Tab-separated table of C-alpha atoms in Angstrom:
chain	number	residue	atom	x	y	z
Z	638	MET	CA	1.597	-108.021	137.574
Z	639	LYS	CA	0.036	-110.084	134.550
Z	640	PHE	CA	-3.743	-110.676	135.430
Z	641	ILE	CA	-4.440	-114.831	134.033
Z	642	PRO	CA	-7.442	-116.138	133.181
Z	643	SER	CA	-7.928	-119.893	135.133
Z	644	ARG	CA	-8.258	-122.521	132.125
Z	645	ALA	CA	-11.174	-124.741	132.758
Z	646	HIS	CA	-11.676	-127.560	129.603
Z	647	THR	CA	-13.423	-126.230	126.804
Z	648	SER	CA	-14.358	-127.321	123.652
Z	649	ASN	CA	-13.549	-125.592	120.758
Z	650	MET	CA	-16.131	-124.300	120.337
Z	651	GLU	CA	-16.700	-122.587	124.127
Z	652	THR	CA	-13.376	-121.352	123.468
Z	653	ASN	CA	-13.864	-118.637	120.632
Z	654	LYS	CA	-17.340	-117.699	122.342
Z	655	PRO	CA	-16.555	-115.399	125.615
Z	656	SER	CA	-19.919	-115.982	127.695
Z	657	LEU	CA	-22.257	-112.547	127.952
Z	658	LEU	CA	-21.133	-112.761	131.208
Z	659	SER	CA	-17.172	-112.971	130.750
Z	660	LEU	CA	-17.747	-109.453	128.929
Z	661	PRO	CA	-18.599	-107.133	131.988
Z	662	LEU	CA	-15.891	-108.970	133.991
Z	663	LEU	CA	-12.837	-109.198	131.379
Z	664	PHE	CA	-14.101	-104.826	131.077
Z	665	LEU	CA	-13.914	-104.467	134.673
Z	666	LEU	CA	-10.850	-106.096	135.867
Z	667	SER	CA	-9.249	-104.180	132.388
Z	668	MET	CA	-10.345	-100.886	133.608
Z	669	ALA	CA	-8.839	-101.457	137.075
Z	670	PHE	CA	-5.246	-102.695	135.608
Z	671	VAL	CA	-6.188	-99.196	133.844
Z	672	GLY	CA	-6.172	-97.613	137.109
Z	673	ILE	CA	-3.249	-99.208	138.114
Z	674	SER	CA	-0.775	-98.678	135.729
Z	675	ASN	CA	-2.215	-94.810	135.635
Z	676	ALA	CA	-1.086	-94.381	139.672
Z	677	ALA	CA	2.535	-95.874	139.083
Z	678	GLY	CA	4.771	-93.391	139.877
Z	679	GLY	CA	8.521	-93.463	139.053
Z	680	ILE	CA	12.084	-92.030	141.677
Z	681	ALA	CA	13.955	-89.398	140.833
Z	682	VAL	CA	16.980	-89.448	143.152
Z	683	TYR	CA	19.758	-86.522	143.922
Z	684	TRP	CA	23.824	-87.162	142.422
Z	685	GLY	CA	27.257	-85.714	142.945
Z	686	GLN	CA	27.953	-85.382	146.178
Z	687	ASN	CA	29.599	-88.315	146.932
Z	688	THR	CA	32.450	-89.827	144.038
Z	689	ALA	CA	31.830	-93.259	146.181
Z	690	GLU	CA	28.629	-93.048	144.842
Z	691	GLY	CA	29.767	-93.742	140.683
Z	692	THR	CA	29.555	-92.105	137.267
Z	693	LEU	CA	26.648	-90.349	136.111
Z	694	ALA	CA	26.138	-92.192	133.544
Z	695	ALA	CA	26.590	-96.159	136.256
Z	696	THR	CA	23.596	-94.009	138.995
Z	697	CYS	CA	21.254	-94.301	135.246
Z	698	ALA	CA	22.094	-97.569	134.201
Z	699	THR	CA	20.780	-98.894	137.352
Z	700	ASN	CA	17.320	-98.095	135.240
Z	701	ASN	CA	16.139	-97.648	138.858
Z	702	TYR	CA	15.564	-93.744	138.010
Z	703	LYS	CA	13.142	-91.947	136.324
Z	704	TYR	CA	14.489	-87.842	137.218
Z	705	VAL	CA	18.234	-87.464	138.049
Z	706	ASN	CA	18.882	-84.159	140.126
Z	707	ILE	CA	22.620	-83.675	139.903
Z	708	ALA	CA	23.725	-81.411	143.728
Z	709	PHE	CA	24.625	-78.645	143.766
Z	710	LEU	CA	24.804	-75.254	142.118
Z	711	ASN	CA	26.250	-73.321	145.715
Z	712	THR	CA	26.734	-70.287	145.308
Z	713	PHE	CA	25.379	-67.570	144.203
Z	714	GLY	CA	23.768	-64.219	143.939
Z	715	ASN	CA	24.483	-60.940	145.050
Z	716	GLY	CA	26.834	-60.175	142.941
Z	717	GLN	CA	28.729	-64.097	143.917
Z	718	LYS	CA	30.242	-65.656	140.191
Z	719	PRO	CA	28.358	-68.762	140.437
Z	720	SER	CA	29.839	-72.658	141.110
Z	721	LEU	CA	29.272	-75.640	141.242
Z	722	ASN	CA	30.586	-78.457	144.141
Z	723	LEU	CA	30.072	-81.848	143.101
Z	724	ALA	CA	32.078	-83.195	146.056
Z	725	GLY	CA	35.118	-84.153	144.012
Z	726	HIS	CA	33.330	-85.854	140.854
Z	727	CYS	CA	35.056	-82.702	139.074
Z	728	ASN	CA	36.624	-79.289	139.176
Z	729	PRO	CA	34.816	-77.098	137.748
Z	730	ASN	CA	36.843	-74.314	137.736
Z	731	SER	CA	39.926	-76.539	135.972
Z	732	GLY	CA	36.934	-76.875	133.306
Z	733	THR	CA	36.995	-80.711	134.509
Z	734	CYS	CA	32.988	-81.062	134.545
Z	735	THR	CA	32.668	-80.738	130.555
Z	736	SER	CA	33.237	-84.659	130.813
Z	737	LEU	CA	29.526	-85.835	132.048
Z	738	SER	CA	28.560	-84.141	128.461
Z	739	ALA	CA	28.716	-87.942	128.036
Z	740	ASP	CA	26.591	-88.908	130.518
Z	741	ILE	CA	24.215	-86.085	130.939
Z	742	ARG	CA	23.258	-87.402	127.419
Z	743	SER	CA	23.392	-90.967	128.215
Z	744	CYS	CA	21.185	-90.982	130.792
Z	745	GLN	CA	18.562	-88.884	128.249
Z	746	SER	CA	18.833	-90.860	126.125
Z	747	SER	CA	16.929	-93.754	127.867
Z	748	GLY	CA	14.312	-91.567	129.258
Z	749	ILE	CA	15.856	-90.161	131.680
Z	750	LYS	CA	15.184	-86.411	133.111
Z	751	VAL	CA	18.674	-84.321	134.399
Z	752	MET	CA	17.954	-81.299	136.656
Z	753	LEU	CA	20.876	-78.990	137.651
Z	754	SER	CA	19.889	-78.929	141.806
Z	755	LEU	CA	20.688	-75.066	143.314
Z	756	GLY	CA	21.256	-74.693	146.591
Z	757	GLY	CA	21.696	-77.927	149.687
Z	758	GLN	CA	21.977	-76.885	153.314
Z	759	ILE	CA	25.638	-75.966	152.484
Z	760	GLY	CA	27.048	-72.956	150.307
Z	761	THR	CA	27.312	-69.381	150.260
Z	762	TYR	CA	23.531	-68.209	147.729
Z	763	SER	CA	20.880	-66.000	148.533
Z	764	LEU	CA	18.420	-63.420	145.945
Z	765	SER	CA	19.360	-59.947	146.959
Z	766	SER	CA	16.478	-58.329	143.504
Z	767	SER	CA	14.140	-59.152	140.395
Z	768	ASP	CA	16.782	-58.510	138.532
Z	769	ASP	CA	19.767	-60.702	140.153
Z	770	ALA	CA	17.441	-63.912	140.170
Z	771	THR	CA	16.748	-62.244	136.236
Z	772	GLN	CA	20.783	-62.113	135.963
Z	773	LEU	CA	21.090	-66.236	137.778
Z	774	ALA	CA	17.937	-67.226	135.420
Z	775	ASN	CA	20.334	-66.321	131.956
Z	776	TYR	CA	23.523	-67.650	133.134
Z	777	LEU	CA	21.472	-70.574	133.829
Z	778	TRP	CA	19.580	-70.569	131.058
Z	779	ASN	CA	23.048	-70.119	128.467
Z	780	ASN	CA	25.526	-72.002	130.463
Z	781	PHE	CA	23.612	-75.379	131.226
Z	782	LEU	CA	19.730	-75.504	129.637
Z	783	GLY	CA	19.509	-73.844	125.731
Z	784	GLY	CA	21.780	-71.226	125.668
Z	785	SER	CA	24.978	-70.883	124.672
Z	786	SER	CA	28.430	-70.395	126.539
Z	787	SER	CA	31.587	-70.604	126.070
Z	788	SER	CA	32.345	-71.748	129.263
Z	789	ARG	CA	29.599	-74.568	129.297
Z	790	PRO	CA	30.757	-76.751	132.800
Z	791	PHE	CA	28.694	-79.326	131.309
Z	792	GLY	CA	29.750	-79.381	127.625
Z	793	ASP	CA	27.376	-79.006	124.609
Z	794	ALA	CA	24.654	-80.895	127.147
Z	795	VAL	CA	21.868	-78.817	127.521
Z	796	LEU	CA	19.719	-80.935	131.076
Z	797	ASP	CA	16.120	-80.719	131.803
Z	798	GLY	CA	15.510	-78.050	134.614
Z	799	ILE	CA	16.698	-76.666	137.945
Z	800	ASP	CA	16.107	-77.850	140.692
Z	801	PHE	CA	15.273	-75.525	143.673
Z	802	ASP	CA	16.226	-77.669	147.391
Z	803	ILE	CA	16.813	-73.922	148.763
Z	804	GLU	CA	17.038	-74.750	152.941
Z	805	ILE	CA	19.446	-71.245	153.818
Z	806	GLY	CA	19.758	-67.751	152.999
Z	807	GLY	CA	15.621	-66.679	152.937
Z	808	SER	CA	13.227	-66.774	150.097
Z	809	ALA	CA	13.438	-64.060	148.651
Z	810	HIS	CA	13.154	-63.634	144.396
Z	811	TYR	CA	12.879	-67.599	143.770
Z	812	ASP	CA	9.256	-66.877	142.386
Z	813	ASP	CA	11.521	-64.232	140.272
Z	814	LEU	CA	13.757	-66.598	139.386
Z	815	ALA	CA	11.037	-69.797	138.325
Z	816	ARG	CA	9.153	-66.950	136.159
Z	817	SER	CA	12.630	-66.131	134.637
Z	818	LEU	CA	13.626	-69.435	133.952
Z	819	ARG	CA	10.266	-70.606	132.202
Z	820	ASN	CA	10.708	-67.330	130.094
Z	821	HIS	CA	13.232	-68.666	128.661
Z	822	GLY	CA	11.798	-71.440	127.085
Z	823	GLN	CA	10.158	-75.045	127.828
Z	824	VAL	CA	12.314	-75.770	131.020
Z	825	SER	CA	11.274	-78.097	133.480
Z	826	LEU	CA	11.458	-76.867	137.061
Z	827	SER	CA	11.140	-78.751	140.633
Z	828	ALA	CA	11.546	-78.409	143.874
Z	829	ALA	CA	11.784	-80.448	147.179
Z	830	PRO	CA	10.987	-78.541	149.880
Z	831	GLN	CA	10.221	-79.584	153.902
Z	832	CYS	CA	7.172	-81.134	154.271
Z	833	ILE	CA	6.242	-79.023	157.222
Z	834	TYR	CA	3.320	-77.462	155.421
Z	835	PRO	CA	4.366	-73.660	153.598
Z	836	ASP	CA	8.052	-74.388	153.363
Z	837	GLN	CA	9.747	-71.346	154.445
Z	838	SER	CA	12.485	-70.956	152.176
Z	839	LEU	CA	10.392	-72.212	149.454
Z	840	ASN	CA	6.954	-71.015	149.580
Z	841	THR	CA	7.476	-67.690	148.031
Z	842	ALA	CA	9.364	-69.341	144.445
Z	843	LEU	CA	5.967	-72.354	144.424
Z	844	SER	CA	2.949	-69.658	145.033
Z	845	THR	CA	3.706	-69.005	141.559
Z	846	GLY	CA	2.385	-72.523	139.985
Z	847	LEU	CA	5.096	-72.962	138.136
Z	848	PHE	CA	6.608	-76.248	138.772
Z	849	ASP	CA	6.476	-79.906	137.031
Z	850	TYR	CA	8.165	-81.645	140.349
Z	851	VAL	CA	7.192	-81.792	143.915
Z	852	TRP	CA	9.754	-83.995	146.090
Z	853	ILE	CA	8.713	-83.269	149.404
Z	854	GLN	CA	11.933	-84.251	151.970
Z	855	PHE	CA	9.793	-86.166	154.434
Z	856	TYR	CA	13.175	-86.160	156.763
Z	857	ASN	CA	14.690	-84.431	160.004
Z	858	ASN	CA	11.436	-82.892	160.209
Z	859	PRO	CA	10.088	-84.846	163.595
Z	860	SER	CA	6.399	-83.840	163.520
Z	861	CYS	CA	5.661	-84.452	159.779
Z	862	ASP	CA	7.949	-88.031	158.992
Z	863	TYR	CA	8.027	-91.449	159.517
Z	864	ARG	CA	8.880	-90.581	163.255
Z	865	SER	CA	5.323	-89.064	162.969
Z	866	GLY	CA	3.364	-92.331	161.499
Z	867	VAL	CA	2.127	-92.676	158.590
Z	868	ASN	CA	-1.236	-91.155	159.206
Z	869	GLY	CA	1.882	-87.552	159.612
Z	870	ILE	CA	3.241	-88.275	156.091
Z	871	VAL	CA	-0.237	-87.888	154.517
Z	872	SER	CA	-1.233	-84.666	156.878
Z	873	SER	CA	1.592	-83.071	155.352
Z	874	TRP	CA	1.158	-84.272	151.484
Z	875	ASN	CA	-2.492	-83.329	152.056
Z	876	LYS	CA	-1.967	-80.228	153.135
Z	877	PHE	CA	0.999	-79.297	149.745
Z	878	THR	CA	-1.093	-81.578	147.051
Z	879	SER	CA	-3.461	-79.457	147.851
Z	880	GLY	CA	-2.335	-75.670	148.710
Z	881	VAL	CA	0.661	-76.399	145.856
Z	882	THR	CA	0.044	-75.571	142.460
Z	883	ALA	CA	2.389	-78.397	140.647
Z	884	THR	CA	2.094	-81.311	138.011
Z	885	LYS	CA	3.466	-83.862	140.193
Z	886	PHE	CA	4.293	-84.883	143.480
Z	887	PHE	CA	6.590	-87.210	145.656
Z	888	VAL	CA	7.874	-88.403	148.597
Z	889	GLY	CA	11.478	-88.052	149.702
Z	890	VAL	CA	12.615	-90.373	151.716
Z	891	PRO	CA	16.242	-91.143	153.026
Z	892	ALA	CA	17.914	-93.593	151.732
Z	893	ALA	CA	20.081	-94.038	154.757
Z	894	THR	CA	18.978	-96.377	157.627
Z	895	ASP	CA	19.781	-94.656	160.516
Z	896	ALA	CA	19.062	-90.733	159.452
Z	897	ASN	CA	16.320	-88.858	160.814
Z	898	GLY	CA	12.787	-90.286	159.813
Z	899	TYR	CA	14.048	-93.379	157.654
Z	900	VAL	CA	11.338	-95.434	155.850
Z	901	PRO	CA	11.818	-99.434	155.655
Z	902	PRO	CA	11.184	-99.634	152.326
Z	903	ASN	CA	8.505	-102.941	153.758
Z	904	VAL	CA	6.185	-99.957	154.950
Z	905	LEU	CA	6.944	-97.546	152.349
Z	906	THR	CA	5.623	-99.951	149.800
Z	907	SER	CA	1.997	-101.465	151.744
Z	908	GLN	CA	1.477	-98.010	153.757
Z	909	VAL	CA	2.594	-95.018	152.674
Z	910	ILE	CA	2.621	-95.377	148.896
Z	911	PRO	CA	-1.152	-97.636	148.808
Z	912	ALA	CA	-1.841	-93.530	151.415
Z	913	VAL	CA	-0.603	-91.087	149.527
Z	914	ASN	CA	-1.148	-92.938	144.781
Z	915	GLY	CA	-4.636	-92.647	144.354
Z	916	SER	CA	-4.330	-88.774	143.660
Z	917	PRO	CA	-3.983	-88.010	140.338
Z	918	LYS	CA	-0.896	-85.690	141.604
Z	919	TYR	CA	1.080	-88.955	142.707
Z	920	GLY	CA	4.202	-88.952	140.783
Z	921	GLY	CA	6.629	-92.253	143.321
Z	922	ILE	CA	9.524	-91.357	145.576
Z	923	MET	CA	12.566	-88.584	145.667
Z	924	ILE	CA	15.530	-90.809	147.273
Z	925	TRP	CA	18.506	-89.013	149.273
Z	926	GLN	CA	21.079	-89.870	148.205
Z	927	ARG	CA	22.717	-91.914	145.151
Z	928	TYR	CA	26.122	-92.809	147.487
Z	929	THR	CA	23.143	-94.612	150.561
Z	930	ASP	CA	20.867	-95.383	147.485
Z	931	GLY	CA	23.358	-97.886	146.073
Z	932	GLN	CA	24.501	-98.993	149.370
Z	933	THR	CA	21.451	-100.419	151.101
Z	934	GLY	CA	20.184	-101.569	148.001
Z	935	TYR	CA	16.610	-98.583	149.080
Z	936	SER	CA	15.164	-98.321	145.136
Z	937	THR	CA	16.070	-101.361	144.052
Z	938	SER	CA	13.249	-102.964	147.099
Z	939	VAL	CA	11.239	-100.780	146.373
Z	940	LYS	CA	11.626	-99.472	141.999
Z	941	GLY	CA	8.505	-102.356	142.391
Z	942	SER	CA	5.824	-100.836	143.778
Z	943	VAL	CA	6.269	-97.078	143.969
């Protein structure tokens, strides 16, 4: 919103001489709008779990998102070869996922961070030791980040970081994984804990204080999602932002209207966001997922207010 001063009839001399009274008023207004700008957030989305959601490049071209999590690498640890499951978008075993390289670079050229998400609700993954975590970190660095490998699944594109969406297999050694990834260099780290604090799968990792972005899943948990009211969301938000050291926190919402914990867009923008965006740690919202967002237009309806 742009401030437009009222148009009073003045002489040319008066036009060039703002009154002493107007100067502090203009200063206060400018400071207020700086505060609004600083509170503005972005939208993160998960992509990769439905072929009908369109390409990664098309997702970024909507200009709705600031962060895109490619989901999921859902097989790793305990001696397993790490493996992607992108639900039919491409087949990593036959090398067709290298076609995403151009899409990733296209997103990044628009200022969008592209992360690889580990885990999800379905998969075969866990970490058995700190050495297991180190080996996974090395694999991720060499195959998706700034390292080198002859078998990079996404070709020569370099992702911005790694997202932890750990929902099964226990919490052990994800703190070691976070530390090992950071030891490689400039790697953004994000995590998607459930809104029940502390998250049983990610609390150990989040306790490292190494994470840049935390998108809290305010769905599928009636005690802290919208089914508990806005106060339930805010209570959980306050626990995370005071108990976890991270750069930015996001309100995670589902885009599907029939999802457990669905927050209508007008409620999100008029009640939820105003209750949390005063925090200096507020980063915006996360949407699960791109396919349902494309169906409902959730991000389009809220992007000017997050």
